[in-house]
Coordinates of C-alpha atoms and ligand atoms in Angstrom, one line a residue:
X1 CA -14.7 -5.0 187.2
X2 CA -14.1 -2.9 190.3
X3 CA -15.4 0.6 190.8
X4 CA -13.1 3.5 191.1
X5 CA -13.6 3.4 194.8
X6 CA -12.5 -0.3 194.8
X7 CA -9.4 0.7 192.8
X8 CA -8.7 3.6 195.2
X9 CA -9.1 1.2 198.1
X10 CA -6.7 -1.3 196.5
X11 CA -4.2 1.4 195.8
X12 CA -4.4 2.6 199.4
X13 CA -3.8 -1.0 200.6
X14 CA -0.8 -1.2 198.3
X15 CA 0.6 2.1 199.5
X16 CA 0.1 1.0 203.1
X17 CA 1.8 -2.3 202.3
X18 CA 4.7 -0.5 200.7
X19 CA 4.9 1.8 203.7
X20 CA 5.1 -1.1 206.0
X21 CA 7.7 -2.7 203.9
X22 CA 9.8 0.5 203.8
X23 CA 9.4 0.6 207.6
X24 CA 10.5 -3.0 207.8
X25 CA 13.5 -2.3 205.5
X26 CA 14.4 0.7 207.7
X27 CA 14.1 -1.5 210.8
X28 CA 16.2 -4.3 209.3
X29 CA 18.8 -1.8 208.0
X30 CA 19.0 -0.4 211.5
X31 CA 19.4 -3.9 212.9
X32 CA 22.0 -4.6 210.3
X33 CA 23.9 -1.5 211.2
X34 CA 23.7 -2.5 214.9
X35 CA 24.9 -6.0 214.0
X36 CA 27.7 -4.6 211.9
X37 CA 28.7 -2.4 214.8
X38 CA 28.6 -5.4 217.1
X39 CA 30.6 -7.5 214.7
X40 CA 33.1 -4.7 214.5
X41 CA 33.2 -4.4 218.2
X42 CA 33.7 -8.1 218.7
X43 CA 36.3 -8.2 215.9
X44 CA 38.2 -5.4 217.8
X45 CA 38.0 -7.3 221.0
X46 CA 39.2 -10.4 219.3
X47 CA 42.0 -8.6 217.7
X48 CA 43.0 -7.1 221.1
X49 CA 43.0 -10.5 222.7
X50 CA 44.9 -12.0 219.8
X51 CA 47.4 -9.2 219.9
X52 CA 48.4 -9.9 223.5
X53 CA 48.2 -13.7 223.2
X54 CA 50.0 -14.1 219.9
X55 CA 53.5 -13.2 221.1
X56 CA 53.3 -16.1 223.5
X57 CA 51.3 -18.6 221.5
X58 CA 52.9 -18.1 218.1
X59 CA 56.0 -19.7 219.4
X60 CA 54.0 -22.5 221.0
X61 CA 52.4 -23.3 217.7
X62 CA 55.7 -23.2 215.8
X63 CA 57.3 -25.6 218.2
X64 CA 54.3 -27.8 218.5
X65 CA 54.1 -27.0 222.1
X66 CA 49.8 -26.4 224.5
X67 CA 46.6 -27.9 224.6
X68 CA 44.5 -30.6 223.0
X69 CA 44.2 -29.7 219.4
X70 CA 41.8 -32.2 217.9
X71 CA 43.2 -35.5 219.1
X72 CA 46.8 -34.2 219.1
X73 CA 48.1 -33.3 222.5
X74 CA 50.7 -30.6 222.4
X75 CA 53.0 -29.1 225.0
X76 CA 52.0 -25.8 226.6
X77 CA 54.0 -22.6 226.5
X78 CA 54.5 -20.5 229.5
X79 CA 54.0 -16.7 229.5
X80 CA 55.8 -13.9 231.4
X81 CA 55.6 -10.2 231.7
X82 CA 57.9 -8.4 234.2
X83 CA 56.6 -5.2 235.7
X84 CA 59.0 -2.2 235.4
X85 CA 57.8 -0.1 238.3
X86 CA 60.0 1.4 241.0
X87 CA 62.0 -0.9 243.3
X88 CA 59.5 -2.8 245.4
X89 CA 61.1 -1.7 248.7
X90 CA 60.5 2.0 247.7
X91 CA 57.0 1.6 246.4
X92 CA 55.1 2.6 249.5
X93 CA 57.2 5.8 249.8
X94 CA 56.7 6.9 246.2
X95 CA 54.5 10.0 245.9
X96 CA 52.5 9.7 242.7
X97 CA 51.8 12.9 240.8
X98 CA 48.4 14.5 241.3
X99 CA 46.6 16.4 238.5
X100 CA 43.4 18.2 239.6
X101 CA 40.4 17.7 237.2
X102 CA 36.7 18.4 237.1
X103 CA 34.2 15.9 238.6
X104 CA 33.0 15.2 235.0
X105 CA 36.5 14.3 233.8
X106 CA 37.0 12.1 236.9
X107 CA 33.8 10.3 236.2
X108 CA 34.6 9.9 232.5
X109 CA 38.0 8.3 233.3
X110 CA 36.5 6.0 235.9
X111 CA 33.7 4.8 233.6
X112 CA 36.3 4.3 230.7
X113 CA 38.3 2.0 232.9
X114 CA 35.3 0.1 234.1
X115 CA 34.3 -0.3 230.5
X116 CA 37.7 -1.8 229.5
X117 CA 37.9 -5.6 229.4
X118 CA 41.5 -5.6 230.5
X119 CA 41.2 -3.1 233.3
X120 CA 37.7 -3.5 234.8
X121 CA 39.0 -5.9 237.4
X122 CA 41.1 -3.3 239.2
X123 CA 40.1 -2.4 242.7
X124 CA 38.2 0.9 243.1
X125 CA 41.0 2.4 245.1
X126 CA 43.4 1.6 242.2
X127 CA 41.0 3.2 239.7
X128 CA 40.8 6.3 242.0
X129 CA 44.6 6.6 242.0
X130 CA 44.8 6.2 238.3
X131 CA 42.2 9.0 237.9
X132 CA 44.3 11.3 240.1
X133 CA 47.5 10.6 238.3
X134 CA 46.3 11.1 234.8
X135 CA 47.5 14.3 233.1
X136 CA 46.1 16.1 230.1
X137 CA 47.5 15.7 226.6
X138 CA 46.3 17.2 223.4
X139 CA 46.9 16.2 219.7
X140 CA 45.9 18.1 216.5
X141 CA 44.1 16.4 213.6
X142 CA 46.0 13.7 211.7
X143 CA 48.6 13.1 214.5
X144 CA 49.9 9.6 215.2
X145 CA 49.4 9.0 219.0
X146 CA 50.6 5.3 219.0
X147 CA 52.6 3.5 216.3
X148 CA 52.2 -0.2 215.9
X149 CA 55.5 -2.0 216.9
X150 CA 56.8 0.8 219.1
X151 CA 57.7 0.3 222.7
X152 CA 54.8 1.9 224.5
X153 CA 55.0 3.9 227.7
X154 CA 51.6 5.6 228.1
X155 CA 48.0 4.5 228.7
X156 CA 45.3 7.0 227.5
X157 CA 41.7 7.8 228.2
X158 CA 39.9 9.9 225.5
X159 CA 38.0 13.0 226.8
X160 CA 37.2 14.6 223.5
X161 CA 37.6 13.9 219.8
X162 CA 37.9 10.9 217.5
X163 CA 40.7 8.5 216.6
X164 CA 41.1 5.7 214.1
X165 CA 42.8 2.4 215.1
X166 CA 44.6 0.5 212.4
X167 CA 46.7 -2.7 212.3
X168 CA 49.1 -3.6 209.4
X169 CA 47.4 -0.8 207.5
X170 CA 43.9 -2.2 207.9
X171 CA 41.3 -0.1 209.8
X172 CA 40.1 -1.8 213.0
X173 CA 37.7 0.8 214.4
X174 CA 37.2 4.5 215.2
X175 CA 36.9 5.6 218.8
X176 CA 35.2 8.5 220.6
X177 CA 35.3 9.9 224.1
X178 CA 35.2 7.7 227.2
X179 CA 37.5 5.0 226.0
X180 CA 40.8 3.6 227.2
X181 CA 43.5 2.8 224.7
X182 CA 47.2 1.9 224.8
X183 CA 46.7 -0.4 227.8
X184 CA 47.8 -3.6 226.1
X185 CA 51.5 -2.8 225.7
X186 CA 51.7 -1.7 229.3
X187 CA 49.7 -4.6 230.8
X188 CA 51.3 -7.4 228.8
X189 CA 54.8 -5.9 228.3
X190 CA 54.5 -6.2 224.6
X191 CA 55.2 -3.6 221.8
X192 CA 52.2 -1.5 220.6
X193 CA 49.7 -3.9 218.9
X194 CA 48.0 -1.3 216.7
X195 CA 48.4 2.3 215.4
X196 CA 46.1 5.1 216.8
X197 CA 45.8 8.3 214.7
X198 CA 43.6 11.3 215.3
X199 CA 40.7 12.2 212.9
X200 CA 40.1 15.5 214.6
X201 CA 41.7 17.5 217.4
X202 CA 41.6 15.3 220.5
X203 CA 41.9 15.8 224.3
X204 CA 43.3 12.9 226.2
X205 CA 44.3 11.9 229.8
X206 CA 47.5 9.9 230.1
X207 CA 49.4 7.9 232.7
X208 CA 52.9 6.6 232.3
X209 CA 53.9 2.9 232.7
X210 CA 55.8 3.4 235.9
X211 CA 52.9 5.2 237.7
X212 CA 50.5 2.7 236.3
X213 CA 52.5 -0.4 237.5
X214 CA 53.3 1.2 240.8
X215 CA 49.5 1.6 241.5
X216 CA 48.9 -2.0 240.4
X217 CA 51.6 -3.3 242.7
X218 CA 51.5 -1.2 245.8
X219 CA 47.9 -1.7 246.9
X220 CA 48.7 -5.2 248.0
X221 CA 52.1 -4.1 249.4
X222 CA 50.7 -1.4 251.6
X223 CA 48.1 -3.7 253.1
X224 CA 50.9 -6.2 253.7
X225 CA 53.2 -3.6 255.3
X226 CA 50.4 -2.5 257.6
X227 CA 49.8 -6.0 258.8
X228 CA 53.5 -6.5 259.4
X229 CA 53.8 -3.2 261.3
X230 CA 50.9 -4.3 263.4
X231 CA 52.6 -7.6 264.3
X232 CA 55.9 -5.9 265.2
X233 CA 54.2 -3.8 268.0
X234 CA 54.8 -4.5 271.6
X235 CA 52.8 -7.2 273.2
X236 CA 51.4 -4.7 275.7
X237 CA 47.9 -3.6 274.8
X238 CA 47.8 0.0 273.8
X239 CA 44.2 0.6 274.9
X240 CA 41.3 -1.0 276.8
X241 CA 38.4 -2.5 274.9
X242 CA 35.4 -2.9 277.1
X243 CA 32.2 -4.7 276.2
X244 CA 29.4 -2.2 276.5
X245 CA 26.9 -5.1 276.4
X246 CA 27.0 -8.8 275.7
X247 CA 29.2 -9.3 272.6
X248 CA 30.4 -12.3 270.6
X249 CA 33.9 -12.2 269.2
X250 CA 35.7 -14.3 266.7
X251 CA 39.4 -14.6 267.6
X252 CA 42.6 -15.6 265.9
X253 CA 45.8 -16.1 267.8
X254 CA 49.1 -14.4 266.9
X255 CA 50.8 -17.5 265.4
X256 CA 47.9 -18.3 263.2
X257 CA 47.5 -14.6 262.2
X258 CA 51.3 -14.4 261.4
X259 CA 51.1 -17.5 259.3
X260 CA 48.0 -16.4 257.4
X261 CA 49.6 -13.2 256.2
X262 CA 52.9 -14.8 255.3
X263 CA 55.0 -14.9 258.5
X264 CA 57.6 -12.6 259.8
X265 CA 60.7 -14.7 260.0
X266 CA 62.4 -17.5 258.0
X267 CA 60.8 -19.9 260.5
X268 CA 60.5 -22.8 258.1
X269 CA 64.0 -22.4 256.7
X270 CA 65.3 -25.6 258.4
X271 CA 68.7 -26.7 257.4
X272 CA 68.3 -29.4 254.7
X273 CA 72.0 -29.8 253.9
X274 CA 74.2 -31.3 256.5
X275 CA 78.0 -31.1 256.6
X276 CA 78.5 -34.4 254.9
X277 CA 76.3 -33.5 252.0
X278 CA 78.0 -30.1 251.8
X279 CA 81.4 -31.7 251.4
X280 CA 80.0 -34.0 248.7
X281 CA 78.6 -31.0 246.8
X282 CA 81.9 -29.1 247.1
X283 CA 83.9 -32.0 245.7
X284 CA 81.4 -32.4 242.9
X285 CA 81.6 -28.6 242.0
X286 CA 85.4 -28.9 241.9
X287 CA 85.1 -31.8 239.4
X288 CA 82.8 -29.9 237.1
X289 CA 84.8 -26.7 237.3
X290 CA 87.6 -28.4 235.4
X291 CA 85.5 -29.4 232.5
X292 CA 85.4 -27.7 229.1
X293 CA 82.6 -27.9 226.4
X294 CA 85.0 -29.8 224.2
X295 CA 85.1 -32.6 226.8
X296 CA 81.6 -33.8 225.8
X297 CA 80.2 -35.8 222.9
X298 CA 76.5 -35.3 221.8
X299 CA 74.6 -38.6 221.8
X300 CA 71.0 -37.7 221.0
X301 CA 68.4 -34.9 221.3
X302 CA 66.1 -35.1 224.4
X303 CA 64.0 -32.0 223.6
X304 CA 63.5 -29.0 221.3
X305 CA 61.9 -25.7 222.0
X306 CA 61.9 -22.0 220.9
X307 CA 64.8 -21.5 223.4
X308 CA 67.1 -24.1 221.8
X309 CA 67.6 -27.8 222.4
X310 CA 68.4 -30.3 225.2
X311 CA 71.0 -32.8 224.1
X312 CA 72.1 -36.0 225.9
X313 CA 75.9 -35.7 226.1
X314 CA 78.6 -38.0 227.5
X315 CA 82.0 -37.3 228.9
X316 CA 84.6 -38.3 226.3
X317 CA 86.9 -39.5 229.0
X318 CA 84.3 -41.6 230.8
X319 CA 81.5 -42.6 228.4
X320 CA 79.2 -44.0 231.1
X321 CA 78.9 -40.5 232.5
X322 CA 76.0 -38.8 230.7
X323 CA 74.3 -35.5 231.2
X324 CA 71.5 -33.4 229.8
X325 CA 73.0 -30.3 228.1
X326 CA 70.4 -27.5 227.7
X327 CA 71.6 -25.2 224.9
X328 CA 70.0 -21.8 224.8
X329 CA 70.2 -19.3 222.0
X330 CA 71.5 -16.0 223.4
X331 CA 69.6 -14.0 220.7
X332 CA 66.3 -15.7 221.7
X333 CA 66.9 -14.8 225.3
X334 CA 67.5 -11.2 224.5
X335 CA 64.6 -11.0 222.0
X336 CA 62.2 -12.3 224.6
X337 CA 63.7 -10.3 227.4
X338 CA 64.5 -13.4 229.5
X339 CA 68.0 -12.4 230.7
X340 CA 66.9 -12.0 234.3
X341 CA 64.9 -15.2 234.3
X342 CA 67.9 -17.1 232.9
X343 CA 70.2 -15.7 235.6
X344 CA 67.7 -16.6 238.3
X345 CA 67.2 -20.1 236.8
X346 CA 70.9 -20.7 237.0
X347 CA 71.3 -19.4 240.5
X348 CA 68.3 -21.3 241.9
X349 CA 69.1 -24.6 240.2
X350 CA 72.8 -24.6 241.0
X351 CA 72.1 -24.2 244.7
X352 CA 69.1 -26.7 244.8
X353 CA 70.1 -30.0 246.3
X354 CA 67.0 -32.0 246.5
X355 CA 66.3 -35.5 245.1
X356 CA 63.1 -34.0 243.6
X357 CA 64.8 -31.3 241.6
X358 CA 67.0 -31.9 238.6
X359 CA 70.6 -30.9 239.4
X360 CA 72.4 -28.2 237.5
X361 CA 76.2 -29.0 237.7
X362 CA 77.6 -26.1 235.8
X363 CA 77.1 -23.6 233.0
X364 CA 79.2 -22.6 229.9
X365 CA 78.8 -20.0 227.3
X366 CA 80.2 -19.0 224.0
X367 CA 79.4 -16.2 221.5
X368 CA 76.0 -17.7 220.4
X369 CA 74.8 -20.0 223.1
X370 CA 74.4 -20.5 226.9
X371 CA 74.9 -24.1 228.1
X372 CA 73.5 -25.7 231.2
X373 CA 75.0 -29.1 232.2
X374 CA 72.3 -31.0 234.1
X375 CA 71.6 -34.3 235.5
X376 CA 70.2 -36.7 232.9
X377 CA 66.9 -38.2 233.8
X378 CA 66.3 -40.9 231.3
X379 CA 62.9 -42.1 232.4
X380 CA 61.2 -39.6 230.1
X381 CA 58.9 -36.7 230.6
X382 CA 55.7 -37.2 232.7
X383 CA 53.9 -35.3 230.0
X384 CA 54.8 -37.9 227.4
X385 CA 53.7 -40.8 229.7
X386 CA 50.4 -39.0 230.5
X387 CA 49.8 -38.3 226.7
X388 CA 50.4 -42.0 226.0
X389 CA 48.2 -43.3 228.9
X390 CA 45.5 -40.7 228.8
X391 CA 45.2 -40.4 232.6
X392 CA 46.7 -41.9 235.8
X393 CA 45.2 -43.9 238.6
X394 CA 44.7 -42.4 242.0
X395 CA 47.8 -44.1 243.5
X396 CA 50.0 -43.2 240.5
X397 CA 48.9 -39.6 240.8
X398 CA 49.6 -39.7 244.5
X399 CA 53.2 -40.7 243.9
X400 CA 54.0 -38.0 241.5
X401 CA 52.1 -35.4 243.5
X402 CA 54.1 -36.4 246.5
X403 CA 57.4 -35.9 244.6
X404 CA 56.2 -32.4 243.8
X405 CA 55.2 -31.7 247.4
X406 CA 58.8 -32.6 248.4
X407 CA 60.3 -30.4 245.7
X408 CA 58.0 -27.5 246.8
X409 CA 58.7 -28.1 250.5
X410 CA 62.4 -27.7 249.7
X411 CA 62.1 -24.6 247.5
X412 CA 59.6 -22.9 249.8
X413 CA 61.8 -23.4 252.8
X414 CA 64.4 -21.4 250.9
X415 CA 61.9 -18.6 250.1
X416 CA 61.7 -19.7 246.4
X417 CA 58.5 -20.0 244.4
X418 CA 58.5 -22.2 241.3
X419 CA 55.6 -20.8 239.2
X420 CA 55.5 -23.2 236.3
X421 CA 54.2 -26.5 237.5
X422 CA 52.8 -28.8 234.8
X423 CA 53.4 -32.3 233.5
X424 CA 55.8 -30.9 230.9
X425 CA 58.1 -29.8 233.7
X426 CA 58.3 -33.1 235.5
X427 CA 60.8 -35.7 234.4
X428 CA 61.4 -39.3 235.6
X429 CA 64.8 -40.6 236.5
X430 CA 65.8 -44.1 235.7
X431 CA 64.1 -45.4 238.9
X432 CA 60.8 -43.7 238.0
X433 CA 61.0 -40.8 240.6
X434 CA 59.7 -37.5 239.3
X435 CA 61.9 -34.4 239.4
X436 CA 61.1 -30.7 238.7
X437 CA 63.0 -29.3 235.8
X438 CA 62.9 -25.9 234.0
X439 CA 63.3 -23.1 236.6
X440 CA 62.9 -20.2 234.1
X441 CA 60.1 -18.7 236.2
X442 CA 61.4 -19.7 239.7
X443 CA 62.2 -16.7 241.9
X444 CA 63.6 -16.1 245.3
X445 CA 61.2 -13.8 247.0
X446 CA 62.0 -14.5 250.7
X447 CA 59.4 -14.9 253.4
X448 CA 56.2 -13.0 253.8
X449 CA 56.9 -11.2 250.5
X450 CA 55.1 -11.1 247.2
X451 CA 56.0 -10.7 243.6
X452 CA 54.1 -9.3 240.6
X453 CA 55.5 -10.9 237.5
X454 CA 52.7 -12.1 235.3
X455 CA 54.0 -15.6 234.5
X456 CA 53.1 -19.2 234.3
X457 CA 51.2 -21.5 231.9
X458 CA 47.6 -20.2 231.4
X459 CA 45.8 -23.4 232.6
X460 CA 48.0 -23.4 235.8
X461 CA 48.0 -19.7 236.7
X462 CA 46.4 -18.8 240.0
X463 CA 43.6 -16.1 240.2
X464 CA 45.7 -13.6 242.1
X465 CA 48.3 -13.7 239.3
X466 CA 45.6 -13.0 236.7
X467 CA 44.2 -10.2 238.8
X468 CA 47.7 -8.7 239.4
X469 CA 47.2 -8.7 243.1
X470 CA 50.7 -10.0 243.9
X471 CA 51.4 -13.6 244.6
X472 CA 53.7 -15.9 246.8
X473 CA 54.3 -19.6 247.4
X474 CA 50.6 -20.2 247.7
X475 CA 50.4 -19.8 243.9
X476 CA 52.4 -23.0 243.7
X477 CA 49.9 -24.9 245.8
X478 CA 47.1 -23.7 243.5
X479 CA 49.1 -25.3 240.6
X480 CA 49.5 -28.5 242.6
X481 CA 45.7 -28.8 242.7
X482 CA 45.6 -28.3 238.9
X483 CA 48.3 -30.9 238.4
X484 CA 46.4 -33.5 240.5
X485 CA 43.3 -32.9 238.4
X486 CA 45.2 -33.1 235.1
X487 CA 47.0 -36.3 236.1
X488 CA 43.8 -38.0 237.2
X489 CA 41.7 -37.0 234.2
X490 CA 44.1 -36.1 231.4
X491 CA 43.0 -32.5 231.2
X492 CA 43.3 -29.5 233.5
X493 CA 40.1 -28.2 235.1
X494 CA 40.3 -24.7 233.7
X495 CA 40.8 -24.7 230.0
X496 CA 39.5 -22.5 227.1
X497 CA 40.3 -22.1 223.4
X498 CA 42.7 -19.2 224.2
X499 CA 44.5 -17.9 227.3
X500 CA 42.1 -15.0 227.9
X501 CA 39.1 -17.4 228.0
X502 CA 41.1 -19.8 230.3
X503 CA 41.7 -16.8 232.7
X504 CA 38.0 -16.1 232.7
X505 CA 37.2 -19.7 233.6
X506 CA 39.8 -19.7 236.3
X507 CA 38.3 -16.6 237.9
X508 CA 34.9 -18.3 238.1
X509 CA 36.5 -20.7 240.7
X510 CA 36.9 -24.4 241.3
X511 CA 33.3 -24.8 242.6
X512 CA 32.0 -24.2 239.0
X513 CA 33.9 -27.2 237.8
X514 CA 32.0 -30.5 237.7
X515 CA 34.5 -33.2 238.8
X516 CA 34.3 -36.5 236.8
X517 CA 33.6 -39.7 238.7
X518 CA 37.1 -41.0 238.2
X519 CA 38.3 -38.4 240.7
X520 CA 37.8 -40.1 244.0
X521 CA 36.2 -38.2 246.9
X522 CA 39.4 -37.6 248.9
X523 CA 41.4 -36.5 245.8
X524 CA 38.5 -34.0 245.0
X525 CA 38.6 -32.7 248.5
X526 CA 42.3 -32.1 248.4
X527 CA 42.1 -30.4 244.9
X528 CA 39.4 -28.1 246.2
X529 CA 41.4 -27.2 249.3
X530 CA 44.5 -26.4 247.1
X531 CA 42.5 -24.4 244.6
X532 CA 40.9 -21.9 247.0
X533 CA 40.4 -18.5 245.4
X534 CA 41.8 -16.9 248.5
X535 CA 45.5 -17.7 248.7
X536 CA 45.5 -17.5 252.5
X537 CA 42.9 -20.3 252.7
X538 CA 44.9 -22.7 250.5
X539 CA 46.2 -25.9 252.0
X540 CA 50.0 -25.7 252.2
X541 CA 49.8 -22.0 253.1
X542 CA 48.1 -22.4 256.5
X543 CA 49.5 -22.5 260.0
X544 CA 51.0 -26.0 259.5
X545 CA 52.4 -25.3 256.0
X546 CA 53.1 -28.3 253.8
X547 CA 52.3 -30.8 256.6
X548 CA 48.6 -30.1 256.1
X549 CA 49.0 -31.6 252.6
X550 CA 51.1 -34.5 253.7
X551 CA 48.5 -35.3 256.4
X552 CA 45.5 -35.0 254.2
X553 CA 43.2 -38.0 253.9
X554 CA 44.2 -38.6 250.3
X555 CA 47.8 -39.3 251.5
X556 CA 46.7 -41.5 254.4
X557 CA 49.1 -44.4 254.7
X558 CA 51.5 -42.9 252.1
X559 CA 55.1 -43.8 252.9
X560 CA 56.7 -40.3 252.9
X561 CA 59.9 -41.5 254.5
X562 CA 60.3 -44.2 251.8
X563 CA 59.8 -41.6 249.2
X564 CA 62.5 -39.3 250.7
X565 CA 64.9 -42.2 251.1
X566 CA 64.1 -43.6 247.6
X567 CA 63.0 -47.0 249.0
X568 CA 59.4 -46.6 247.9
X569 CA 58.6 -48.5 244.6
X570 CA 57.4 -46.0 242.0
X571 CA 54.2 -46.8 240.1
X572 CA 55.8 -46.7 236.7
X573 CA 59.3 -48.1 236.4
X574 CA 60.8 -46.9 233.1
X575 CA 63.0 -49.2 231.0
X576 CA 66.4 -47.6 230.8
X577 CA 69.0 -50.0 229.5
X578 CA 72.1 -47.8 229.9
X579 CA 73.2 -44.2 230.6
X580 CA 72.9 -43.5 226.8
X581 CA 69.4 -45.0 226.3
X582 CA 67.1 -42.3 225.0
X583 CA 64.2 -44.6 224.1
X584 CA 61.8 -42.9 226.6
X585 CA 62.0 -39.6 224.7
X586 CA 60.2 -38.6 221.5
X587 CA 62.4 -38.4 218.4
X588 CA 63.5 -35.0 217.2
X589 CA 65.0 -34.1 213.9
X590 CA 68.6 -33.1 213.9
X591 CA 69.4 -29.4 214.4
X592 CA 68.9 -28.0 211.0
X593 CA 68.8 -24.4 212.3
X594 CA 71.3 -21.9 210.9
X595 CA 73.5 -21.0 213.9
X596 CA 72.4 -17.6 215.2
X597 CA 74.7 -14.7 214.3
X598 CA 77.8 -14.1 216.5
X599 CA 76.1 -12.2 219.3
X600 CA 78.9 -10.8 221.4
X601 CA 78.8 -7.5 219.7
X602 CA 77.4 -4.7 221.9
X603 CA 75.9 -6.9 224.6
X604 CA 76.4 -10.1 226.5
X605 CA 74.4 -12.1 229.0
X606 CA 75.9 -12.3 232.5
X607 CA 75.7 -16.1 233.0
Ligands
6J7_1 BR1 40.9 0.9 220.8 C1 41.7 -0.6 220.1 N1 41.1 -1.5 219.4 C2 42.0 -2.4 219.1 C3 42.0 -3.6 218.4 O1 41.0 -4.0 217.8 N2 43.1 -4.3 218.3 C4 44.3 -3.9 218.9 N3 45.3 -4.7 218.9 N4 44.3 -2.8 219.6 C5 43.2 -2.0 219.7 N5 43.0 -0.9 220.3 C6 44.0 -0.1 221.1 C7 44.5 -0.9 222.3 O2 44.3 -0.1 223.4 O3 45.1 0.3 220.3 C8 46.2 0.3 221.1 C9 47.6 0.3 220.5 O4 48.5 0.3 221.5 C10 46.0 -1.0 221.9 O5 46.9 -1.0 223.0 P1 48.4 -0.9 222.6 O6 48.8 -2.2 222.0 O7 49.2 -0.5 223.8

């Protein structure tokens, strides 16, 4: 039996043990709280990413369009968000509003932007401009600042107070001072993805969409204008520069400099179309001008997408004449705000006369649909062939890449960028030559100019597009490198489980990618030269333009003339038995869709 002292000692030990356990429980509870907070934060981030990705990917999933899902390879959906800032020409003259604020407020806004995943990549000068432009706004307790589903026009930074963020009635988080909110709808041109309500009185700083986008776009523009102005100066030196001691200089001549920053004139716009070809196209246009929709029979479906369908049609009067008729739902175009893209697609395709671009002969429209009557290429989609074969050999990839180089050379010589290169948009004609199709994102930008539309297919988007720095034809050469890699291996080099992750991987650069052995040395070298982070260092965008690609070692001995004349034998010759043979295309169910409502009430598409 223990003495009282022993019992007291044991009691003390137990008390100490209990105290330690309590301390451990407190510690674990704290850890749990922190983890809960972290989970909440990650869930919010996830929700934010999903909110901006879903509008684009939802469709993709519905129409079985994307990436490798398990073993199933699905087609990828392109994304686009058009900025709505002032006219680009006027941008540099726009005076943005200036609202004075205390150094503390300036610092708070700056830190909030740097803390925001979607805005932290802005240049410091852009952040400074945003700080200057933001104006004060106040809301009382229980006010709704942002309503989910609304069209948003302001981005906010919270200076003081507390708000609650909800989505579909479910609480996502609460937020205090030093945070940005409302940026998603502005950056990604979508409706508000969540509701933000005040819990107490709040003080905010706000900037409107137009000022925000103007700041995003004009940084690059101003730099570009300065370079242009510099080049337009007289050749006479305006000052003496005398070496005060021995100096070493790196020099660049005027021609190279001009080329590196985009060139001043339409120097590369050489005439592709001679008089004979012109007469041929005019006669062709006259023939198609006389046709009506009722002059065609539908034979089979060549493709189906969120936009509508592509049908193989034949002329009733001459059944051997078949065409691909793309049928687009007007309602879908309006809902996805693609009117401008559709107009541009029509204009560019109708005036494109290249053997490496699918011809658009004419368009029709009725109250529900727009119709594009195009050349039928019955060899099938390159995407389908790649899916079935897994990957291509070096020489096969070279042939298709060369077809794209020719298409790009033609488009770029007319000041047009394509912006959606991928195997899904290459189609083989009956000979096996590849042609570019789907010009929904193509745009005439002219020479030495840039554009800011966020568009393309995530795996193929160039870093300057992701970073909203403005882009030009060099973005097409980036995508050419991605295409080469995908054709050689079966998968693109930069690919993540969702677009935001893909963008992060792209921004890490091509040097972070381990090239598999099946990509031969010369091919790897060309891919790396096409996928330079800096657009002005990309092959195709240097002094010698596209010639640098054509003369690259990977193309050594390639018969470019034979390709242009159509005498070069393609690596895969499709079997096309007749002008109505659709066996190279996947099968699609018949159109079971309810026809969309009659849509000529109140609006129409100029097409
Ligand atoms: Br703050 C915040 N957290 C979330 C979140 O978890 N999901 C979503 N979708 N939005 C969140 N927000 C902000 C974000 O800035 O709520 C804003 C609602 O308008 C959103 O930007 P918005 O879609 O323009």
